Tab-separated table of C-alpha atoms in Angstrom:
chain	number	residue	atom	x	y	z
A	1	MET	CA	-120.469	-8.135	-15.020
A	2	ARG	CA	-117.319	-10.149	-14.395
A	3	LEU	CA	-118.333	-13.717	-13.708
A	4	VAL	CA	-117.291	-17.350	-13.652
A	5	PHE	CA	-119.561	-19.915	-15.318
A	6	MET	CA	-119.929	-23.461	-14.043
A	7	GLY	CA	-121.845	-26.029	-16.162
A	8	THR	CA	-121.410	-29.267	-18.028
A	9	PRO	CA	-124.289	-30.713	-20.217
A	10	ASP	CA	-126.173	-29.447	-23.230
A	11	PHE	CA	-128.703	-27.762	-20.930
A	12	ALA	CA	-126.075	-25.241	-19.818
A	13	VAL	CA	-124.820	-24.266	-23.263
A	14	PRO	CA	-127.508	-21.672	-24.209
A	15	ALA	CA	-126.879	-19.869	-20.875
A	16	LEU	CA	-123.159	-19.630	-21.554
A	17	GLN	CA	-123.739	-18.431	-25.093
A	18	ALA	CA	-126.224	-15.819	-23.932
A	19	LEU	CA	-123.747	-14.448	-21.344
A	20	ALA	CA	-121.110	-13.987	-24.035
A	21	ALA	CA	-123.585	-12.506	-26.506
A	22	HIS	CA	-124.713	-9.885	-23.996
A	23	GLY	CA	-121.225	-8.677	-23.255
A	24	HIS	CA	-120.635	-10.156	-19.835
A	25	ASP	CA	-116.995	-10.651	-18.871
A	26	VAL	CA	-116.770	-14.459	-18.533
A	27	ALA	CA	-113.427	-14.763	-16.702
A	28	GLY	CA	-113.458	-18.550	-16.718
A	29	VAL	CA	-115.574	-21.601	-17.368
A	30	PHE	CA	-115.553	-24.574	-15.006
A	31	THR	CA	-116.853	-27.903	-16.321
A	32	GLN	CA	-116.479	-31.601	-15.594
A	33	PRO	CA	-113.344	-33.412	-16.762
A	34	ASP	CA	-113.440	-35.153	-20.163
A	35	ARG	CA	-115.054	-38.563	-19.909
A	36	PRO	CA	-114.483	-41.827	-21.851
A	37	SER	CA	-117.177	-42.246	-24.518
A	38	GLY	CA	-118.188	-44.751	-27.175
A	39	ARG	CA	-116.823	-48.203	-27.907
A	40	GLY	CA	-113.287	-46.906	-28.159
A	41	LYS	CA	-113.597	-45.145	-24.776
A	42	ASN	CA	-111.959	-42.067	-26.226
A	43	LEU	CA	-112.088	-39.036	-23.969
A	44	LYS	CA	-114.936	-36.678	-24.936
A	45	PRO	CA	-115.247	-33.062	-23.756
A	46	SER	CA	-118.433	-31.821	-22.189
A	47	PRO	CA	-120.837	-29.723	-24.333
A	48	VAL	CA	-119.971	-26.704	-22.174
A	49	LYS	CA	-116.248	-27.162	-22.776
A	50	THR	CA	-116.792	-27.316	-26.520
A	51	ALA	CA	-118.957	-24.165	-26.427
A	52	ALA	CA	-116.447	-22.351	-24.242
A	53	GLN	CA	-113.578	-23.130	-26.612
A	54	GLU	CA	-115.620	-21.943	-29.576
A	55	LEU	CA	-116.141	-18.662	-27.680
A	56	GLY	CA	-112.450	-18.414	-26.838
A	57	LEU	CA	-113.003	-18.646	-23.097
A	58	PRO	CA	-110.532	-20.167	-20.637
A	59	VAL	CA	-111.652	-23.614	-19.381
A	60	TYR	CA	-110.961	-25.262	-16.016
A	61	GLN	CA	-111.796	-28.929	-15.327
A	62	PRO	CA	-111.007	-29.796	-11.725
A	63	HIS	CA	-111.888	-33.282	-10.542
A	64	LYS	CA	-112.888	-31.645	-7.240
A	65	VAL	CA	-113.991	-27.993	-7.354
A	66	LYS	CA	-113.809	-27.949	-3.533
A	67	SER	CA	-110.034	-28.485	-3.671
A	68	PRO	CA	-107.740	-25.727	-2.349
A	69	GLU	CA	-106.274	-25.404	-5.903
A	70	SER	CA	-109.685	-24.633	-7.348
A	71	LEU	CA	-110.421	-22.136	-4.638
A	72	GLU	CA	-107.188	-20.286	-5.407
A	73	ILE	CA	-108.000	-20.188	-9.124
A	74	LEU	CA	-111.433	-18.693	-8.309
A	75	LYS	CA	-109.823	-16.069	-6.058
A	76	GLU	CA	-107.435	-15.122	-8.886
A	77	LEU	CA	-110.324	-14.846	-11.320
A	78	ALA	CA	-112.129	-12.519	-8.889
A	79	PRO	CA	-115.689	-12.856	-10.209
A	80	GLU	CA	-118.474	-10.566	-9.071
A	81	VAL	CA	-120.832	-13.495	-9.320
A	82	ILE	CA	-120.602	-17.236	-10.097
A	83	ILE	CA	-123.272	-18.722	-12.435
A	84	VAL	CA	-124.018	-22.395	-11.977
A	85	VAL	CA	-126.078	-24.356	-14.517
A	86	ALA	CA	-126.132	-28.164	-14.125
A	87	TYR	CA	-122.434	-28.275	-13.172
A	88	GLY	CA	-122.521	-31.648	-11.486
A	89	GLN	CA	-120.422	-30.845	-8.410
A	90	LEU	CA	-121.411	-29.356	-5.033
A	91	LEU	CA	-119.862	-26.050	-4.088
A	92	SER	CA	-118.141	-25.450	-0.719
A	93	LYS	CA	-119.165	-22.791	1.693
A	94	GLU	CA	-115.968	-20.933	0.862
A	95	ILE	CA	-116.885	-20.819	-2.850
A	96	LEU	CA	-120.489	-19.810	-2.185
A	97	GLY	CA	-119.213	-16.844	-0.147
A	98	LEU	CA	-116.383	-15.824	-2.465
A	99	PRO	CA	-118.095	-13.514	-5.004
A	100	PRO	CA	-119.625	-10.260	-3.763
A	101	TYR	CA	-122.951	-11.214	-5.317
A	102	GLY	CA	-122.692	-14.884	-4.396
A	103	CYS	CA	-123.606	-17.801	-6.670
A	104	ILE	CA	-126.672	-17.906	-8.823
A	105	ASN	CA	-128.127	-21.180	-10.078
A	106	VAL	CA	-130.463	-21.784	-13.065
A	107	HIS	CA	-132.786	-24.584	-12.060
A	108	ALA	CA	-135.153	-26.354	-14.451
A	109	SER	CA	-138.342	-26.247	-12.348
A	110	LEU	CA	-140.656	-23.866	-10.566
A	111	LEU	CA	-139.069	-24.056	-7.105
A	112	PRO	CA	-139.715	-25.246	-4.496
A	113	ASP	CA	-141.270	-27.927	-6.690
A	114	TRP	CA	-138.911	-30.574	-8.059
A	115	ARG	CA	-135.719	-29.922	-6.217
A	116	GLY	CA	-132.914	-32.278	-7.153
A	117	ALA	CA	-131.135	-33.925	-10.062
A	118	ALA	CA	-133.815	-34.740	-12.614
A	119	PRO	CA	-136.618	-32.151	-12.503
A	120	ILE	CA	-137.384	-32.230	-16.268
A	121	HIS	CA	-137.889	-36.005	-16.287
A	122	TRP	CA	-140.056	-36.039	-13.197
A	123	SER	CA	-142.329	-33.199	-14.287
A	124	ILE	CA	-143.354	-35.355	-17.254
A	125	LEU	CA	-143.266	-38.708	-15.425
A	126	LYS	CA	-145.781	-37.276	-12.979
A	127	GLY	CA	-147.980	-35.786	-15.689
A	128	ASP	CA	-147.498	-32.124	-14.783
A	129	GLN	CA	-149.144	-29.641	-17.152
A	130	ARG	CA	-146.749	-26.794	-16.471
A	131	THR	CA	-143.147	-26.260	-15.397
A	132	GLY	CA	-140.530	-23.612	-15.826
A	133	VAL	CA	-137.139	-22.266	-14.785
A	134	THR	CA	-136.092	-20.519	-11.550
A	135	THR	CA	-132.975	-18.537	-10.878
A	136	MET	CA	-131.895	-19.049	-7.295
A	137	GLN	CA	-129.391	-17.575	-4.856
A	138	MET	CA	-127.415	-20.654	-3.862
A	139	ASP	CA	-126.891	-21.711	-0.265
A	140	GLU	CA	-125.468	-24.909	1.246
A	141	GLY	CA	-128.733	-26.866	0.858
A	142	LEU	CA	-130.019	-28.878	-2.096
A	143	ASP	CA	-131.854	-26.292	-4.247
A	144	THR	CA	-133.035	-24.514	-1.086
A	145	GLY	CA	-131.770	-20.962	-1.682
A	146	ASP	CA	-133.873	-17.846	-2.160
A	147	MET	CA	-135.728	-17.633	-5.467
A	148	LEU	CA	-134.916	-14.725	-7.729
A	149	LEU	CA	-136.871	-14.810	-11.035
A	150	LYS	CA	-139.161	-17.428	-12.648
A	151	THR	CA	-140.525	-18.153	-16.079
A	152	GLU	CA	-143.265	-20.691	-16.786
A	153	LEU	CA	-143.827	-23.059	-19.731
A	154	PRO	CA	-146.760	-25.374	-20.526
A	155	ILE	CA	-146.222	-29.087	-20.991
A	156	GLY	CA	-148.214	-30.651	-23.869
A	157	GLU	CA	-149.835	-34.022	-23.527
A	158	ASP	CA	-147.289	-35.623	-25.900
A	159	THR	CA	-144.220	-33.486	-24.951
A	160	THR	CA	-141.077	-35.495	-24.361
A	161	THR	CA	-138.286	-34.849	-21.921
A	162	GLY	CA	-135.974	-34.039	-24.832
A	163	GLU	CA	-138.367	-31.429	-26.226
A	164	LEU	CA	-138.996	-29.873	-22.832
A	165	HIS	CA	-135.255	-29.901	-22.053
A	166	ASP	CA	-134.485	-27.823	-25.135
A	167	ALA	CA	-137.291	-25.337	-24.456
A	168	LEU	CA	-136.244	-24.877	-20.802
A	169	ALA	CA	-132.601	-24.447	-21.746
A	170	GLN	CA	-133.504	-21.525	-23.981
A	171	ALA	CA	-135.921	-20.064	-21.427
A	172	GLY	CA	-133.279	-20.424	-18.733
A	173	ALA	CA	-130.734	-18.535	-20.777
A	174	GLN	CA	-133.135	-15.619	-21.212
A	175	LEU	CA	-134.115	-15.672	-17.556
A	176	LEU	CA	-130.455	-15.593	-16.498
A	177	ILE	CA	-129.797	-12.480	-18.554
A	178	ALA	CA	-132.842	-10.765	-17.038
A	179	THR	CA	-131.603	-11.817	-13.561
A	180	LEU	CA	-128.174	-10.266	-14.076
A	181	GLU	CA	-129.718	-7.107	-15.476
A	182	GLN	CA	-131.832	-6.626	-12.366
A	183	LEU	CA	-128.882	-7.569	-10.153
A	184	HIS	CA	-126.746	-4.900	-11.776
A	185	LYS	CA	-129.495	-2.327	-11.190
A	186	GLY	CA	-129.912	-3.360	-7.588
A	187	GLU	CA	-133.556	-4.319	-8.334
A	188	LEU	CA	-133.362	-8.123	-7.968
A	189	PRO	CA	-136.039	-9.554	-5.660
A	190	ARG	CA	-135.273	-12.455	-3.290
A	191	THR	CA	-138.061	-14.729	-2.149
A	192	PRO	CA	-137.570	-17.500	0.423
A	193	GLN	CA	-138.931	-20.855	-0.716
A	194	LYS	CA	-142.238	-21.838	0.873
A	195	GLY	CA	-144.874	-24.426	0.075
A	196	PRO	CA	-145.036	-28.053	-0.955
A	197	VAL	CA	-141.748	-29.630	-2.099
A	198	ARG	CA	-141.223	-32.610	-4.437
A	199	TYR	CA	-137.788	-34.145	-4.989
A	200	ALA	CA	-136.591	-35.211	-8.415
A	201	SER	CA	-134.421	-38.182	-7.560
A	202	LEU	CA	-131.888	-39.779	-9.893
A	203	LEU	CA	-133.386	-42.268	-12.295
A	204	THR	CA	-132.584	-46.006	-11.961
A	205	ARG	CA	-133.133	-49.056	-14.110
A	206	GLU	CA	-136.310	-49.726	-12.157
A	207	HIS	CA	-137.893	-46.604	-13.526
A	208	GLU	CA	-137.386	-47.790	-17.094
A	209	LYS	CA	-139.387	-51.018	-17.168
A	210	ILE	CA	-143.016	-50.650	-18.206
A	211	ASP	CA	-145.558	-52.093	-15.803
A	212	TRP	CA	-148.613	-52.692	-18.001
A	213	ALA	CA	-150.844	-52.973	-14.929
A	214	ARG	CA	-150.504	-49.200	-14.539
A	215	SER	CA	-152.935	-46.855	-16.291
A	216	ALA	CA	-152.554	-45.877	-19.919
A	217	GLN	CA	-151.907	-42.292	-18.863
A	218	ASP	CA	-149.126	-43.266	-16.422
A	219	ILE	CA	-147.450	-45.481	-19.014
A	220	HIS	CA	-147.668	-42.729	-21.664
A	221	ASN	CA	-146.048	-40.321	-19.188
A	222	GLN	CA	-143.298	-42.824	-18.521
A	223	ILE	CA	-142.531	-43.369	-22.208
A	224	ARG	CA	-142.346	-39.655	-23.070
A	225	GLY	CA	-140.708	-38.799	-19.727
A	226	LEU	CA	-137.802	-41.156	-20.462
A	227	ASN	CA	-137.359	-40.059	-24.121
A	228	PRO	CA	-134.558	-39.595	-25.234
A	229	TRP	CA	-132.795	-40.828	-22.093
A	230	PRO	CA	-132.703	-43.403	-20.609
A	231	GLY	CA	-135.666	-44.817	-22.486
A	232	SER	CA	-138.448	-47.130	-21.246
A	233	TYR	CA	-138.495	-50.784	-22.125
A	234	THR	CA	-140.606	-53.916	-22.174
A	235	LEU	CA	-140.257	-57.534	-23.248
A	236	PHE	CA	-141.780	-59.259	-26.300
A	237	ARG	CA	-141.204	-63.036	-26.488
A	238	GLU	CA	-138.329	-62.528	-24.037
A	239	GLU	CA	-136.749	-59.927	-26.308
A	240	THR	CA	-135.951	-56.540	-24.717
A	241	VAL	CA	-137.584	-53.723	-26.662
A	242	LYS	CA	-137.219	-49.982	-26.055
A	243	VAL	CA	-140.507	-48.047	-26.378
A	244	TRP	CA	-140.005	-44.496	-27.631
A	245	LYS	CA	-143.391	-43.168	-28.593
A	246	SER	CA	-146.995	-43.709	-27.596
A	247	SER	CA	-150.392	-42.134	-27.724
A	248	ILE	CA	-153.583	-42.153	-25.689
A	249	SER	CA	-155.519	-39.916	-28.060
A	250	ALA	CA	-159.161	-40.657	-29.152
A	251	GLN	CA	-157.716	-42.863	-31.889
A	252	ALA	CA	-156.386	-45.243	-29.245
A	253	ARG	CA	-159.959	-46.438	-28.670
A	254	GLY	CA	-159.397	-48.722	-31.643
A	255	ASP	CA	-161.519	-47.056	-34.311
A	256	GLY	CA	-160.465	-48.527	-37.657
A	257	ALA	CA	-158.010	-50.956	-36.184
A	258	GLU	CA	-157.554	-54.424	-37.655
A	259	PRO	CA	-159.728	-56.802	-35.640
A	260	GLY	CA	-158.431	-58.608	-32.648
A	261	PRO	CA	-160.319	-60.611	-29.972
A	262	PRO	CA	-163.878	-59.295	-29.561
A	263	ALA	CA	-164.326	-58.579	-25.844
A	264	LEU	CA	-162.285	-55.835	-24.154
A	265	LYS	CA	-163.194	-57.129	-20.727
A	266	ASP	CA	-161.235	-60.308	-21.384
A	267	PHE	CA	-157.925	-58.551	-22.145
A	268	LYS	CA	-155.040	-58.616	-19.665
A	269	PRO	CA	-152.566	-55.758	-19.081
A	270	GLY	CA	-149.853	-55.821	-21.735
A	271	GLU	CA	-151.999	-57.735	-24.258
A	272	ILE	CA	-151.880	-56.575	-27.891
A	273	ILE	CA	-155.503	-56.437	-28.956
A	274	ALA	CA	-155.289	-54.847	-32.412
A	275	TRP	CA	-153.124	-52.766	-34.733
A	276	ASP	CA	-153.408	-50.163	-37.489
A	277	GLN	CA	-151.182	-47.878	-39.506
A	278	GLN	CA	-150.424	-45.760	-36.420
A	279	GLY	CA	-149.320	-48.549	-34.085
A	280	LEU	CA	-150.331	-51.326	-31.674
A	281	LEU	CA	-153.293	-51.032	-29.325
A	282	VAL	CA	-152.308	-52.463	-25.962
A	283	GLN	CA	-154.487	-53.096	-22.903
A	284	THR	CA	-153.233	-51.507	-19.666
A	285	GLY	CA	-154.550	-51.649	-16.122
A	286	GLU	CA	-156.780	-48.720	-17.050
A	287	GLY	CA	-157.582	-48.018	-20.626
A	288	LEU	CA	-155.857	-48.556	-23.982
A	289	ILE	CA	-152.552	-47.168	-25.138
A	290	ARG	CA	-151.222	-46.991	-28.664
A	291	ILE	CA	-147.552	-47.953	-28.951
A	292	VAL	CA	-146.199	-46.048	-31.934
A	293	GLU	CA	-142.392	-46.515	-32.070
A	294	VAL	CA	-140.127	-49.183	-30.661
A	295	GLN	CA	-136.468	-50.200	-30.879
A	296	PRO	CA	-135.320	-53.836	-30.697
A	297	ALA	CA	-131.924	-54.439	-29.164
A	298	GLY	CA	-129.153	-53.662	-31.639
A	299	LYS	CA	-131.518	-52.128	-34.145
A	300	LYS	CA	-132.699	-48.641	-35.071
A	301	PRO	CA	-136.087	-47.262	-33.900
A	302	MET	CA	-138.965	-48.427	-36.086
A	303	PRO	CA	-142.758	-48.226	-36.269
A	304	ALA	CA	-144.277	-50.568	-33.696
A	305	ARG	CA	-146.554	-52.063	-36.293
A	306	ASP	CA	-143.598	-53.038	-38.520
A	307	PHE	CA	-141.825	-54.558	-35.575
A	308	PHE	CA	-144.876	-56.669	-34.636
A	309	LEU	CA	-145.894	-57.837	-38.083
A	310	GLY	CA	-142.248	-58.501	-38.989
A	311	ARG	CA	-142.314	-61.093	-36.248
A	312	ARG	CA	-145.641	-62.462	-37.439
A	313	GLY	CA	-147.305	-61.244	-34.300
A	314	GLN	CA	-150.825	-62.354	-33.422
A	315	ALA	CA	-153.595	-60.614	-31.534
A	316	GLY	CA	-153.554	-61.922	-27.969
A	317	GLU	CA	-149.773	-61.881	-27.582
A	318	SER	CA	-148.469	-59.673	-24.784
A	319	PHE	CA	-145.725	-57.288	-23.843
A	320	GLY	CA	-143.918	-57.670	-20.561
């Protein structure tokens, strides 16, 4: 099929590559403009732009895709369908109605659950045990269009957002190809969205700070849900420390840990009660959590035990 692809981040790259590999006629690729990056603030292309150039595809980077100039380009490209994967701009009613088969979005959740900007993060932050990808016929609402096809993936108890992101990107690419195959055959189902809705809002700095009064499970979900971006953090002796990895496995009960204070009931949330080769055992508002990997400001990630003992830490000191 002749199509236009719209996408920007790494998540969208497998979908673009799959379209090219399956012989679809990608008439043009729309992506966000190059952005300043790094200390030198040099302009950096989006991952989709880099992939499109490697495939020899024409690239368009309008600051506003709703502009009359962008609409004219799309008319000239004359796509049968527009594919949108994490593009980062809203489409106008005119663009949505331009292709004969409309615009199809690849969304990283099982709609209608987790509409919005950060569905992968929130599925882990809330402790979901499953998620998936949905292809959707786009309308003017926020992820409210008819559902086309779905594929489901489990979420492991230690799965991070980065790991789930990569798995969903590949699953989404495969689902997109299946969607277009059924569309071409005239066999593509459309199902209106019904049922409970959760919204995956943009993450803020407030979501990153660990509140040790929460349960061990909630904190574990926060740590893995914000890995690799933006990362959760806490304070140790007024030093900001990123926390990248944790565990609430049976080992976090403290079996074999170097001794700390004797009575669990006396511990306060955030208090470091013991440590072993795997990490630091920390009291939370409900249960113990093992902090495995941390990153002090300006340093590389390191084992939490090395961080703590390198500062001559003592049982009874606290995070936060």
